[in-house]
Amino acid sequence: MPPSPIKPLREILRQGRQQVEKAGDDIHSLASELRSAASLGAPETAEKPSPPRNPTPTITEPETPKQEAVATACVPCAVGHFSTSAGLLKEAVRFKGEGITSNEILDRIAMAIEEQNTLERVDLSPEQIQSAPPWERELAEEALLQSRRL
């Protein structure tokens, strides 16, 4: 019997959640800094930029070939979807005292289901999985299986 891939997936999910939480903290910190800078009021400069003395010649860039999109299953995106779903379900548990029919619980469960549907229909669609390299395909199929068990 092959080893269970659930442990590595759980570790990936844990790491993904930590990264998402850190990014959220960074965003909140940046927003706070921007709010405090805006409240102080940035001093306006009295100088106007001087017009160019010599006209700048127009340079036309050579046309670059269009890049084709590489269709692969997005395993890192899957981690994000699982992390979001886990957070939503964790929040739902906070309202367990209100009963299973609580709007807070039902809304969070619905959002978690929607998150998993997005995972299955976009990032782990059959077309995406089929075009993925073998190593990614194996992880994507396992993530899809775990999503459906959820």
Coordinates of C-alpha atoms in Angstrom, one line a residue:
M1 CA 0.0 0.0 0.0
P2 CA 1.5 3.3 -1.0
P3 CA 2.1 6.0 1.7
S4 CA -0.7 8.3 2.3
P5 CA -0.3 11.7 0.5
I6 CA -2.5 13.4 3.1
K7 CA 0.3 14.2 5.5
P8 CA 2.3 16.1 2.8
L9 CA -0.9 17.9 1.7
R10 CA -1.7 18.9 5.2
E11 CA 1.8 20.3 5.6
I12 CA 1.4 22.2 2.3
L13 CA -1.9 23.5 3.5
R14 CA -0.5 24.6 6.8
Q15 CA 2.4 26.4 5.1
G16 CA 0.0 28.0 2.7
R17 CA -2.2 29.2 5.5
Q18 CA 0.8 30.7 7.3
Q19 CA 1.8 32.6 4.1
V20 CA -1.8 33.9 3.6
E21 CA -1.9 35.1 7.2
K22 CA 1.5 36.8 6.9
A23 CA 0.4 38.5 3.6
G24 CA -2.8 39.6 5.4
D25 CA -0.7 41.1 8.2
D26 CA 1.6 42.8 5.8
I27 CA -1.4 44.3 3.9
H28 CA -2.9 45.5 7.2
S29 CA 0.4 47.0 8.2
L30 CA 0.8 48.8 4.9
A31 CA -2.8 50.1 5.0
S32 CA -2.2 51.5 8.5
E33 CA 1.0 53.2 7.3
L34 CA -0.8 54.7 4.3
R35 CA -3.7 55.9 6.5
S36 CA -1.3 57.6 8.9
A37 CA 0.7 59.2 6.0
A38 CA -2.5 60.4 4.5
S39 CA -3.7 61.9 7.7
L40 CA -0.5 63.9 8.1
G41 CA -0.9 65.3 4.7
A42 CA 1.9 65.1 2.2
P43 CA 3.6 68.5 1.6
E44 CA 3.1 69.7 -2.0
T45 CA 6.1 70.9 -3.9
A46 CA 6.0 74.4 -5.3
E47 CA 8.2 73.6 -8.2
K48 CA 6.7 72.6 -11.5
P49 CA 8.6 70.3 -13.7
S50 CA 10.5 72.1 -16.4
P51 CA 9.5 71.4 -20.0
P52 CA 12.0 69.4 -22.0
R53 CA 14.4 71.6 -23.9
N54 CA 14.8 69.3 -26.9
P55 CA 11.9 67.3 -28.3
T56 CA 12.3 63.6 -27.5
P57 CA 12.4 61.4 -30.6
T58 CA 9.7 58.8 -30.8
I59 CA 11.0 55.3 -30.5
T60 CA 8.9 52.5 -31.8
E61 CA 9.4 49.2 -30.0
P62 CA 9.7 46.1 -32.2
E63 CA 6.6 44.0 -32.0
T64 CA 7.1 41.2 -29.5
P65 CA 5.6 37.8 -30.3
K66 CA 2.5 37.0 -28.2
Q67 CA 3.1 34.6 -25.4
E68 CA 0.9 31.6 -25.3
A69 CA -0.7 30.8 -21.9
V70 CA 0.7 27.7 -20.4
A71 CA -2.3 25.7 -19.2
T72 CA -1.3 23.8 -16.0
A73 CA -3.2 22.8 -13.0
C74 CA -2.5 25.3 -10.3
V75 CA -1.4 23.4 -7.2
P76 CA -0.4 26.6 -5.3
C77 CA -3.8 28.0 -6.1
A78 CA -5.4 24.8 -4.7
V79 CA -3.5 25.4 -1.5
G80 CA -5.0 28.8 -1.3
H81 CA -8.5 27.5 -1.9
F82 CA -8.1 24.9 0.8
S83 CA -6.7 27.5 3.2
T84 CA -9.6 29.8 2.5
S85 CA -12.1 27.0 3.0
A86 CA -10.4 26.0 6.3
G87 CA -10.6 29.5 7.5
L88 CA -14.3 29.8 6.6
L89 CA -15.1 26.5 8.4
K90 CA -13.1 27.6 11.4
E91 CA -15.1 30.8 11.6
A92 CA -18.3 28.7 11.3
V93 CA -17.3 26.8 14.4
R94 CA -17.2 30.0 16.3
F95 CA -21.0 30.3 16.0
K96 CA -21.8 26.7 17.0
G97 CA -23.7 28.0 20.0
E98 CA -26.3 29.6 17.7
G99 CA -27.1 26.2 16.2
I100 CA -26.5 24.7 12.8
T101 CA -29.3 26.7 11.2
S102 CA -27.6 30.0 12.2
N103 CA -27.1 32.3 9.2
E104 CA -23.5 32.9 10.2
I105 CA -22.8 29.2 10.0
L106 CA -24.8 28.6 6.8
D107 CA -23.2 31.6 5.1
R108 CA -19.7 30.4 5.9
I109 CA -20.4 26.8 4.8
A110 CA -21.8 28.1 1.6
M111 CA -18.7 30.3 1.0
A112 CA -16.4 27.2 1.7
I113 CA -18.4 25.2 -0.8
E114 CA -18.2 28.0 -3.4
E115 CA -14.4 28.1 -2.8
Q116 CA -14.1 24.4 -3.4
N117 CA -16.3 24.6 -6.5
T118 CA -13.9 27.3 -7.9
L119 CA -11.0 25.1 -7.1
E120 CA -12.6 22.2 -9.1
R121 CA -13.9 24.2 -12.0
V122 CA -11.0 26.6 -12.6
D123 CA -7.7 25.5 -11.1
L124 CA -8.2 21.8 -11.1
S125 CA -10.5 21.4 -14.2
P126 CA -10.0 18.2 -16.2
E127 CA -8.3 20.3 -19.0
Q128 CA -5.9 21.9 -16.5
I129 CA -5.0 18.6 -15.0
Q130 CA -4.5 16.8 -18.3
S131 CA -2.1 19.5 -19.5
A132 CA -0.1 19.5 -16.3
P133 CA 3.3 17.8 -16.0
P134 CA 3.1 14.3 -14.4
W135 CA 4.5 15.5 -11.0
E136 CA 1.9 18.2 -10.8
R137 CA -0.9 16.1 -12.2
E138 CA -0.5 13.6 -9.3
L139 CA -0.7 16.4 -6.7
A140 CA -3.7 18.0 -8.5
E141 CA -5.6 14.7 -8.7
E142 CA -5.0 14.1 -5.0
A143 CA -6.1 17.7 -4.1
L144 CA -9.2 17.2 -6.3
L145 CA -10.0 13.9 -4.5
Q146 CA -9.6 15.6 -1.1
S147 CA -11.8 18.5 -2.2
R148 CA -14.6 16.2 -3.2
R149 CA -14.3 14.4 0.2
L150 CA -14.8 17.7 1.9

